[in-house]
CSV table of C-alpha atoms in Angstrom, one decimal:
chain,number,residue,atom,x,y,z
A,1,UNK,CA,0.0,0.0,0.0
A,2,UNK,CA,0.9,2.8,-0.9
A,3,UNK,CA,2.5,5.3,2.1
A,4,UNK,CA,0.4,8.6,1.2
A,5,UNK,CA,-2.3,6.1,1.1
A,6,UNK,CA,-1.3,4.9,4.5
A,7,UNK,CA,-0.9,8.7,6.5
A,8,UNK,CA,-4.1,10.1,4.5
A,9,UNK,CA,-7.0,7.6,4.7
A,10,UNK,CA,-6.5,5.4,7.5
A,11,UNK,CA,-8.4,5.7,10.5
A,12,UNK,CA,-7.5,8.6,12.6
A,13,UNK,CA,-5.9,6.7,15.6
A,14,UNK,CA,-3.9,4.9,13.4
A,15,UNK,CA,-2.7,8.3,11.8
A,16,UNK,CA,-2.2,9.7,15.4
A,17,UNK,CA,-0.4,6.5,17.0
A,18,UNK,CA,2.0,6.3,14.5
A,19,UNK,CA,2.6,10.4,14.7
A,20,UNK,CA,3.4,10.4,18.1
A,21,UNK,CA,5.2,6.9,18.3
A,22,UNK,CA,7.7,8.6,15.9
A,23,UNK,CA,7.6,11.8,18.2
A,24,UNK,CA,8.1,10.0,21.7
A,25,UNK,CA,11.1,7.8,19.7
A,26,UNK,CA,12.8,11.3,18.3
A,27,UNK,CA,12.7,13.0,21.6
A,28,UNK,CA,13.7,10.2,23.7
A,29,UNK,CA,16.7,9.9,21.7
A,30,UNK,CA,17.2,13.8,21.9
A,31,UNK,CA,16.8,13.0,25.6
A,32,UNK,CA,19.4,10.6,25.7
A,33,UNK,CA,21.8,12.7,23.8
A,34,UNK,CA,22.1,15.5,26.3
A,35,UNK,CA,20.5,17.0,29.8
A,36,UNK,CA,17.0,18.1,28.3
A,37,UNK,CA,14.1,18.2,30.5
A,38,UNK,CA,12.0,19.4,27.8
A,39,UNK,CA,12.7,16.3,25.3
A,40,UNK,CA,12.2,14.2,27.8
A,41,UNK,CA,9.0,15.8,28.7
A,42,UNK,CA,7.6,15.8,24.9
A,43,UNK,CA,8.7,12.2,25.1
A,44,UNK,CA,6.7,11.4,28.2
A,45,UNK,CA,3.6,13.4,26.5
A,46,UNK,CA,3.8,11.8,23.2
A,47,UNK,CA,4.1,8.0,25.1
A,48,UNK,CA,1.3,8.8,26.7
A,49,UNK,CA,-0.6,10.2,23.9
A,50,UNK,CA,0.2,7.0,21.9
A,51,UNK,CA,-0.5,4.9,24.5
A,52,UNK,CA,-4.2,6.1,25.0
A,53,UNK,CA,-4.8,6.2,21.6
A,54,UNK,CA,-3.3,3.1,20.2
A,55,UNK,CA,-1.5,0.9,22.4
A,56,UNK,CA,0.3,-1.3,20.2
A,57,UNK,CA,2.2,1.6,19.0
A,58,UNK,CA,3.9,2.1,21.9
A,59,UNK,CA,4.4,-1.0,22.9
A,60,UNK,CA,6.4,-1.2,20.0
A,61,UNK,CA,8.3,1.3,21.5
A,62,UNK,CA,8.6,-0.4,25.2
A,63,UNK,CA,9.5,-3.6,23.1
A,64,UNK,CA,12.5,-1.7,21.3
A,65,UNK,CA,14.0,-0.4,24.4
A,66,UNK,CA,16.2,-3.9,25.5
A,67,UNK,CA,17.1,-4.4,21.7
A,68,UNK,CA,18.5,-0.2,21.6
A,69,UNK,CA,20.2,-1.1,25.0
A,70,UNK,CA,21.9,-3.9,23.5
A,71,UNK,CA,23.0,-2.6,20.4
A,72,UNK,CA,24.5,0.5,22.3
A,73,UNK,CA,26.6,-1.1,24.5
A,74,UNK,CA,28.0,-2.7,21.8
A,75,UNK,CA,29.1,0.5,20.5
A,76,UNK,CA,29.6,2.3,24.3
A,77,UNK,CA,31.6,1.1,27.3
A,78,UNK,CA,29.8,1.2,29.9
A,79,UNK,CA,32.4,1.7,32.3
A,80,UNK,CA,33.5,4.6,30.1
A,81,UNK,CA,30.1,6.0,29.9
A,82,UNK,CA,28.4,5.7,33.5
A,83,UNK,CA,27.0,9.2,33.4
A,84,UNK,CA,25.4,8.4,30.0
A,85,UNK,CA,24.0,5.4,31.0
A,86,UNK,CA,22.4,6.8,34.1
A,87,UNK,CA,20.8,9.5,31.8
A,88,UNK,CA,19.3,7.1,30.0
A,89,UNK,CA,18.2,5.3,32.2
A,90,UNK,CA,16.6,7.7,34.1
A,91,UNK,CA,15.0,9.3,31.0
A,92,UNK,CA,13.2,5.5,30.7
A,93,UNK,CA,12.4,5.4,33.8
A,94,UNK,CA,10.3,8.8,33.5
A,95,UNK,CA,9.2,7.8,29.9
A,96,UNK,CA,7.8,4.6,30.8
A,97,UNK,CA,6.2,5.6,34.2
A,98,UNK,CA,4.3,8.6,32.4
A,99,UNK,CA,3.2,6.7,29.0
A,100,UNK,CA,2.3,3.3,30.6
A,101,UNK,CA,-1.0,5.3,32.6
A,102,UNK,CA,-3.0,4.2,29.8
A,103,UNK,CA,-2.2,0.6,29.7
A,104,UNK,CA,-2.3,0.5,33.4
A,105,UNK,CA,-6.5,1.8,33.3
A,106,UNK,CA,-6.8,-0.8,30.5
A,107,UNK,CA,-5.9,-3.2,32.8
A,108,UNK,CA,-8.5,-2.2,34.9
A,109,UNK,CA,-11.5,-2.3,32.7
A,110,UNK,CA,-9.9,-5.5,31.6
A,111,UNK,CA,-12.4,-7.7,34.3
A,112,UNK,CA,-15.1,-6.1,33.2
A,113,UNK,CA,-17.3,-8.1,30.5
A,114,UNK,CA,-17.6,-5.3,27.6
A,115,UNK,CA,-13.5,-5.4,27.9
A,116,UNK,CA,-14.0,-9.3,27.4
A,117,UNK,CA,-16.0,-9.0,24.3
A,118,UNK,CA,-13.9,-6.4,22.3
A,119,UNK,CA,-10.7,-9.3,23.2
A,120,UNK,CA,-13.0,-11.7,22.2
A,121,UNK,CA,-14.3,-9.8,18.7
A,122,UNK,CA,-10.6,-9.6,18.1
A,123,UNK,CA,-9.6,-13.3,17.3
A,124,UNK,CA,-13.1,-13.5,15.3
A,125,UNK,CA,-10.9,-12.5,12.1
A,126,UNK,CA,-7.4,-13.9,12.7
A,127,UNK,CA,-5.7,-12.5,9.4
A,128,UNK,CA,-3.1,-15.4,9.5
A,129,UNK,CA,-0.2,-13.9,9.2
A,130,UNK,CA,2.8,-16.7,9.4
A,131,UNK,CA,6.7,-16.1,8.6
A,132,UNK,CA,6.3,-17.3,5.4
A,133,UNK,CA,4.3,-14.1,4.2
A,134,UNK,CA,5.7,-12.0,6.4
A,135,UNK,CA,8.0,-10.8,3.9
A,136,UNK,CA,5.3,-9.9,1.2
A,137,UNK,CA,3.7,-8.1,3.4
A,138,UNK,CA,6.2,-5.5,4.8
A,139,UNK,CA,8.2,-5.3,1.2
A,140,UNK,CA,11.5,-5.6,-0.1
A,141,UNK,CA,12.1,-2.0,2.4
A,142,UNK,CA,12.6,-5.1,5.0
A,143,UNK,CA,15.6,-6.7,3.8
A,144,UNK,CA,17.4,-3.4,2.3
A,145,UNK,CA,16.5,-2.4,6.0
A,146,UNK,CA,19.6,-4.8,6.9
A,147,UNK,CA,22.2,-3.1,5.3
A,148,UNK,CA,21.7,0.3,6.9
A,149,UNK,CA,23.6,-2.0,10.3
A,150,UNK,CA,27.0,-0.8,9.5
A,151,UNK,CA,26.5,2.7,9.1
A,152,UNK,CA,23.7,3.0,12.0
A,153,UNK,CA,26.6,0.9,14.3
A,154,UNK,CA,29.7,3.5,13.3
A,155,UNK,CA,27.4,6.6,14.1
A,156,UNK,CA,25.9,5.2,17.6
A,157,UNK,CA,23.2,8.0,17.3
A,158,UNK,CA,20.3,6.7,20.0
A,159,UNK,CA,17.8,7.8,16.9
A,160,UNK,CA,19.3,5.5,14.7
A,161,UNK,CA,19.7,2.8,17.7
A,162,UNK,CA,16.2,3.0,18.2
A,163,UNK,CA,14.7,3.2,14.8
A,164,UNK,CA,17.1,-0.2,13.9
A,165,UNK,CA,15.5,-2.2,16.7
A,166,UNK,CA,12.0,-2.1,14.6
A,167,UNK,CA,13.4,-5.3,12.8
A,168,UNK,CA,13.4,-7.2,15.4
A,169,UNK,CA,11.0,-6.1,17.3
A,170,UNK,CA,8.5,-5.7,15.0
A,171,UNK,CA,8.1,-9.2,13.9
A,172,UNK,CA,8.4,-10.4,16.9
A,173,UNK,CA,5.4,-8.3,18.0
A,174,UNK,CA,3.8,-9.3,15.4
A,175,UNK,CA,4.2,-13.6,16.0
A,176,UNK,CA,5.2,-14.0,19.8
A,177,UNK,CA,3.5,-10.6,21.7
A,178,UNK,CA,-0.3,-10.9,19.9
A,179,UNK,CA,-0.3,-14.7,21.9
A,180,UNK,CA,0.3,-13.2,25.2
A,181,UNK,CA,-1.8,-10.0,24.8
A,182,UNK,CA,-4.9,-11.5,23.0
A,183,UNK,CA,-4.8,-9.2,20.7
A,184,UNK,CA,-4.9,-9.6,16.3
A,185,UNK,CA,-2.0,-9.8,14.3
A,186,UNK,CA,-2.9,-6.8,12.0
A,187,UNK,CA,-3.0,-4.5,14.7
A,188,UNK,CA,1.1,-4.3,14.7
A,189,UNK,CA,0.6,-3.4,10.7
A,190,UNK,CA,-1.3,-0.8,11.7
A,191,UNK,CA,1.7,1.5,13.5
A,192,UNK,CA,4.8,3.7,11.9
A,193,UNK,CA,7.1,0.5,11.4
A,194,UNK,CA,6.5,1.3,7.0
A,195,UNK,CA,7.9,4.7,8.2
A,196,UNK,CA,11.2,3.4,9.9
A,197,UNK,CA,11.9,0.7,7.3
A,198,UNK,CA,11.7,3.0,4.7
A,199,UNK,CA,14.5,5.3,6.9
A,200,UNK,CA,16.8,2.3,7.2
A,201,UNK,CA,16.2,1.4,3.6
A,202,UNK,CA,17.0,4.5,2.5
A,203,UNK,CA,20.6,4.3,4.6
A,204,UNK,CA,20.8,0.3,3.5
A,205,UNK,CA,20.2,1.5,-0.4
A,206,UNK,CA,23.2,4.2,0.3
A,207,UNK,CA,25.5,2.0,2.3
A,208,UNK,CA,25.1,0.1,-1.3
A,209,UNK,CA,25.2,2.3,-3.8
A,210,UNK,CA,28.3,3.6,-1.8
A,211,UNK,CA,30.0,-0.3,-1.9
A,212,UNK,CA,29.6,-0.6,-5.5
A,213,UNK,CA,30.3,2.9,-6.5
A,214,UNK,CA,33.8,1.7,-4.4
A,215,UNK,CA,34.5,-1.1,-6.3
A,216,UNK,CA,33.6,0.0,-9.9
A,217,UNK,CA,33.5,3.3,-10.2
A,218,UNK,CA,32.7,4.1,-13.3
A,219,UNK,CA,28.9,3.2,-13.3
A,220,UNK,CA,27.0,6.0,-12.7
A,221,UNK,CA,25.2,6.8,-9.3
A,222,UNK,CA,22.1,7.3,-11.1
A,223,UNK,CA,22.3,4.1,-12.3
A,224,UNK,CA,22.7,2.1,-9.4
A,225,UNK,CA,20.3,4.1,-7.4
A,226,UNK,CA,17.9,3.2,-10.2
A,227,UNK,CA,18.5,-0.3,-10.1
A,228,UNK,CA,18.2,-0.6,-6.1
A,229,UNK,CA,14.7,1.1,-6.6
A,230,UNK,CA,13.5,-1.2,-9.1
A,231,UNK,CA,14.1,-3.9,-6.9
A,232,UNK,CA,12.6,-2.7,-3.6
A,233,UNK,CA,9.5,-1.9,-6.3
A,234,UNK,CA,8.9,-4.7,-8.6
A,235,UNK,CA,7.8,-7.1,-6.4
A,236,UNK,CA,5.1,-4.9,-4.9
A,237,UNK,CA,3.5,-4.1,-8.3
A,238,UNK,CA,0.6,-6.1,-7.6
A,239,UNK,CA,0.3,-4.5,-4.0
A,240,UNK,CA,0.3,-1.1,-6.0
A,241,UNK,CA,-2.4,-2.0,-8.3
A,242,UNK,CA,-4.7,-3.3,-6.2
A,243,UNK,CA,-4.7,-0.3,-3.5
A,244,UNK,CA,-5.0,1.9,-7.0
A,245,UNK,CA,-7.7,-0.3,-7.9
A,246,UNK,CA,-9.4,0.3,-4.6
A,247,UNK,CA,-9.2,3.8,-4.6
A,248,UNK,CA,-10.4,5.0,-8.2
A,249,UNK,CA,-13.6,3.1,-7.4
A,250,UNK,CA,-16.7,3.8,-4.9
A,251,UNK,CA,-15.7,2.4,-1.1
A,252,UNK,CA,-19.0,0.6,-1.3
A,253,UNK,CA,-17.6,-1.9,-4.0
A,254,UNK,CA,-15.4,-3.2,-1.3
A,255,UNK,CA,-15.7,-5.4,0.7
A,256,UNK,CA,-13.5,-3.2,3.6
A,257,UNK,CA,-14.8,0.4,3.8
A,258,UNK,CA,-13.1,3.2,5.2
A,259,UNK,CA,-14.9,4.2,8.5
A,260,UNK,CA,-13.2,7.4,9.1
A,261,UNK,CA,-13.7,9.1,6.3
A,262,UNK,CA,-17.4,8.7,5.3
A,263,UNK,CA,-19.1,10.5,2.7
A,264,UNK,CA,-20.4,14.2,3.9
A,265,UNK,CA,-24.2,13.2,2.3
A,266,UNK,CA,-23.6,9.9,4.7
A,267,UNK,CA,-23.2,12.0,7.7
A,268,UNK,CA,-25.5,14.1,7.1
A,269,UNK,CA,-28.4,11.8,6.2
A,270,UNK,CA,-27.3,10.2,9.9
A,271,UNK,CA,-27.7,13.8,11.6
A,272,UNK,CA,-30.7,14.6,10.1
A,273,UNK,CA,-31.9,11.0,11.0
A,274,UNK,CA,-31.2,12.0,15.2
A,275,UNK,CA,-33.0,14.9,15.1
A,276,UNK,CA,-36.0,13.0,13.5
A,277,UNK,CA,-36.3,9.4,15.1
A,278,UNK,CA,-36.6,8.4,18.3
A,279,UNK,CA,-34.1,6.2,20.2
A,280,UNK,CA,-35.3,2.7,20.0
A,281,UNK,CA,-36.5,3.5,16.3
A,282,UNK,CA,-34.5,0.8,14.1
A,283,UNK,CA,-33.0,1.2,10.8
A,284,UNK,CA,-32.6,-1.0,7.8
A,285,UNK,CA,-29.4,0.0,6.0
A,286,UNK,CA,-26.4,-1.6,4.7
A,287,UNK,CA,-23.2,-2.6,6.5
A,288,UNK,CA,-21.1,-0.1,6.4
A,289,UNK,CA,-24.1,2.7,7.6
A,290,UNK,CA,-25.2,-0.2,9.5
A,291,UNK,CA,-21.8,0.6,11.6
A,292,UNK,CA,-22.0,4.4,11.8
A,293,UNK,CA,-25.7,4.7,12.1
A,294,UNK,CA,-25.8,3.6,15.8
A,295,UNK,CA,-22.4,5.9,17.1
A,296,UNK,CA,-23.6,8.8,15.9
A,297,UNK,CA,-27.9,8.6,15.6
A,298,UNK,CA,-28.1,6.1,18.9
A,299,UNK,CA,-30.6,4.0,16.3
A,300,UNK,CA,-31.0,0.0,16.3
A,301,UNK,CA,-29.6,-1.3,13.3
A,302,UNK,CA,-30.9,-4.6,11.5
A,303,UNK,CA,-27.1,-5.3,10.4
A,304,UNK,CA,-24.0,-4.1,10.4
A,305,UNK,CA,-20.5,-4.9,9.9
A,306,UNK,CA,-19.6,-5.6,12.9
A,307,UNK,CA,-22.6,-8.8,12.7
A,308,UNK,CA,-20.6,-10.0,9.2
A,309,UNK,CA,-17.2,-9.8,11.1
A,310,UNK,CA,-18.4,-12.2,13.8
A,311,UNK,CA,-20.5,-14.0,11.7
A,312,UNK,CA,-23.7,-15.1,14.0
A,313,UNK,CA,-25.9,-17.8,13.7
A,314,UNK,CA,-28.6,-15.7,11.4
A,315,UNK,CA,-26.0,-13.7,9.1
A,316,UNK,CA,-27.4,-15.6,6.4
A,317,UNK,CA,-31.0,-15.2,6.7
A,318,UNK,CA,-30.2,-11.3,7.7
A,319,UNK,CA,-28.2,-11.1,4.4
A,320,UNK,CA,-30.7,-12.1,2.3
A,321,UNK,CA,-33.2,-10.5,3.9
A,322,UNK,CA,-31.4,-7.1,2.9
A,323,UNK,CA,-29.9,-8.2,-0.4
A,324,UNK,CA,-33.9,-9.0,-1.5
A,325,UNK,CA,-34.9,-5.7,-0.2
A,326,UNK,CA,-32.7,-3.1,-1.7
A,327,UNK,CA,-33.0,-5.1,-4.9
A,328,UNK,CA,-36.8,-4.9,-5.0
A,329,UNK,CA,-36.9,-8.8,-5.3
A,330,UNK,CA,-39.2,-8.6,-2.5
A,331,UNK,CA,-42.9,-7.8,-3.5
A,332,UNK,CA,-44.7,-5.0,-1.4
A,333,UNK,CA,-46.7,-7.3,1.1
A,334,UNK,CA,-43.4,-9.1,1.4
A,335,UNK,CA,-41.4,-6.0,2.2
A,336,UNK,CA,-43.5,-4.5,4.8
A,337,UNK,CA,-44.6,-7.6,6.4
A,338,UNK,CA,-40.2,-8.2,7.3
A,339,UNK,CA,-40.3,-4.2,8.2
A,340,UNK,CA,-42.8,-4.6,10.8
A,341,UNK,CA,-41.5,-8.1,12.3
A,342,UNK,CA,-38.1,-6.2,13.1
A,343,UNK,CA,-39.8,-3.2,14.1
A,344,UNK,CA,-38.0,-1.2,11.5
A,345,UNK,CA,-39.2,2.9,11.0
A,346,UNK,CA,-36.5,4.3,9.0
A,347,UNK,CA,-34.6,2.9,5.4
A,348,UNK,CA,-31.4,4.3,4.6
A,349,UNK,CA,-30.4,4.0,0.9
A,350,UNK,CA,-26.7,5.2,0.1
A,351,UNK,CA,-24.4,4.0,-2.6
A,352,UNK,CA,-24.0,0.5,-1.0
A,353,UNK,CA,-27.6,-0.1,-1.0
A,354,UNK,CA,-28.3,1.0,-4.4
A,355,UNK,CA,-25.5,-0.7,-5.5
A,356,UNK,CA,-27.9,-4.3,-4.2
A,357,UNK,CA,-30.2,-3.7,-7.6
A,358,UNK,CA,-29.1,-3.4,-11.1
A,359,UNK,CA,-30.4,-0.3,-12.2
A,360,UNK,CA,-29.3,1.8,-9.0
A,361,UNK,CA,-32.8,3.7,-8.6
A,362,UNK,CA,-34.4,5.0,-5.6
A,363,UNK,CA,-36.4,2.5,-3.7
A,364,UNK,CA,-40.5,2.3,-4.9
A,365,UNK,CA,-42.1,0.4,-2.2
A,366,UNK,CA,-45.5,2.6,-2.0
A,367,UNK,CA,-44.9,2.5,2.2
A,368,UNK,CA,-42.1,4.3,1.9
A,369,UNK,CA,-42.3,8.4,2.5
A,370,UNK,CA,-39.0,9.9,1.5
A,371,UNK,CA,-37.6,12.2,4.8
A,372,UNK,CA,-34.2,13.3,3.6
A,373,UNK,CA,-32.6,13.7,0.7
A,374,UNK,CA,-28.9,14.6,0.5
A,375,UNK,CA,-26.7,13.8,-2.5
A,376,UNK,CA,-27.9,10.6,-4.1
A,377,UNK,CA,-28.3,9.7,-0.6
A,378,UNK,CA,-32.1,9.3,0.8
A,379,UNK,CA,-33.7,8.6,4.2
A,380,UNK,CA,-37.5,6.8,3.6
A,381,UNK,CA,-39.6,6.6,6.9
A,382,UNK,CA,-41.9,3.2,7.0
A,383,UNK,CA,-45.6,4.1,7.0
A,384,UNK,CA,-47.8,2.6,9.8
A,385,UNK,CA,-51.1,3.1,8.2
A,386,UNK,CA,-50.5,1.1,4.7
């Protein structure tokens, strides 16, 4: 995927736990570096920060400490250094005691039984990710990752230290820490890690272009910088594609949608649909309204997404049931007769409904009053009295 694609359109708390993962990393090195309260506080805030919003970003960063400890004493006595080594670790010990608040609260609400359902929700859908397609997934930025060791090791910058430690720790997290937490695999894809490896990459692709340029110099630069790209590249051309292929289209001819950026004449169909219904009024829509209709209208929903994820006993009659609807294969008795036995009022139709029938026209069941009409988007109220 493409990494615009992946700071622009993902979900907000995955845009903001990989911002300030980067942020607590940067000034914890700065605070290991020299005296600096104030890096060391911006480290602490953005820990915490990262830690409230998406905890596996920053236990990425917890995760990376050991590894950055070991890789610097490899490059700094210890017995030379003592004052060093008791900044640092005095700047982890502030770090860590001010970030981890978060995760300790979690813990807390952990007994509690709504806790247990989201752990529970999140081993529904696996994604089975195993070693073997590990690789394809984080790209050739991975290997070329390897060769930025030298350089990162002659420098001995804490930044660098830190950053470097993402390749082991990542999959790692990713195979060995998701067992112990209970959480899913894909969370770990979801934090900055494509941001470092494409930082070491970029020093592994130099540390090479630098080697070769050594031993035969007479090939240009250009040239070999060309053919380094190509390689990282090439083997992702299918990932390109398809996240091209995905975007050019509407989200609702996918079968993932992109919950934090729904369409305006979504949300405001939803807004209007609050100030008109009453709470326990339910709503027949598709699955991705089906998700955002009850956080921000408070209405019963007949589906959702969240029902396909976990994939209950009645998915497939409740499927059907709204697949007939939308595409008028139900006849009129039909239709309101299922209407009335869920006790449904309102019918959303967006793009993902209309998208159920061939010819993509408003729904004609004569029960239906049209309430709200925004965009191609529409909001039909279910009359009592036919």
């Amino acid at each position: 995927m493409f990494v615009f694609q992946r700071l622009t359109t993902a979900a907000h708390h995955y845009i903001l736990g990989s911002f300030f993962s980067l942020a607590s990393i940067y000034y914890l090195a700065k605070s290991f570096e020299k005296r600096s309260i104030i890096d060391l506080l911006l480290a602490s805030i953005s820990g915490f920060l990262t830690a409230f919003i998406f905890v596996p970003a920053i236990l990425l960063v917890y995760i990376s400490i050991p590894v950055f400890l070991i890789l610097f004493l490899t490059r700094v006595s210890y017995k030379l250094n003592k004052n060093k080594y008791r900044r640092i670790f005095i700047s982890l010990l502030i770090f860590i005691s001010l970030s981890i608040v978060p995760i300790i609260y979690l813990r807390y609400v952990a007994q509690f039984p709504e806790f247990k359902a989201f752990i529970n929700t999140e081993q529904i859908a696996p994604y089975d990710i195993r070693p073997s397609n590990y690789l394809m997934i984080v790209g050739m930025t991975y290997l070329f990752s390897f060769f930025s060791i030298r350089r990162i090791l002659a420098k001995g910058k804490s930044l660098e230290l830190l950053l470097f430690s993402y390749l082991i720790i990542h999959p790692a997290a990713v195979f060995l820490a998701t067992k112990v937490l209970e959480i899913n695999k894909v969370r770990f894809f979801f934090t900055s890690y494509f941001i470092v490896f494409g930082v070491l990459a970029t020093f592994g692709i130099i540390e090479i272009a630098e080697f070769i340029k050594r031993r035969w110099n007479k090939i240009p630069t250009v040239l070999i910088l060309g053919i380094l790209l190509f390689i990282i590249l090439y083997p992702s051309r299918h990932n390109f594609g398809m996240s091209y292929a995905r975007n050019r289209v509407c989200f609702c001819q996918k079968e993932f949608f992109d919950y934090g950026y729904p369409q305006k004449e979504v949300m405001e169909t939803i807004n209007y649909l609050k100030k008109e219904s009453g709470e326990y009024d339910a709503v027949l829509s598709g699955y991705f309204a089906g998700v955002l209709i009850p956080a921000f209208s408070g209405n019963r929903v007949y589906t959702s997404w969240w029902q396909r994820l976990m994939q209950t006993d009645n998915l497939g009659v409740v499927s059907e049931n709204v697949e007939r609807f939308y595409s008028r294969r139900m006849q009129n008795e039909e239709a309101l007769s299922f209407l009335r036995k869920e006790g449904i009022k309102f019918v959303f139709l967006g793009d993902e409904e209309r998208n159920k029938s061939a010819d993509r026209k408003d729904l004609n069941y004569p029960f239906l009053t049209e309430k709200s009409r925004f965009g191609t988007t529409i909001l039909y109220r279910v009359e009592e009295g036919i």
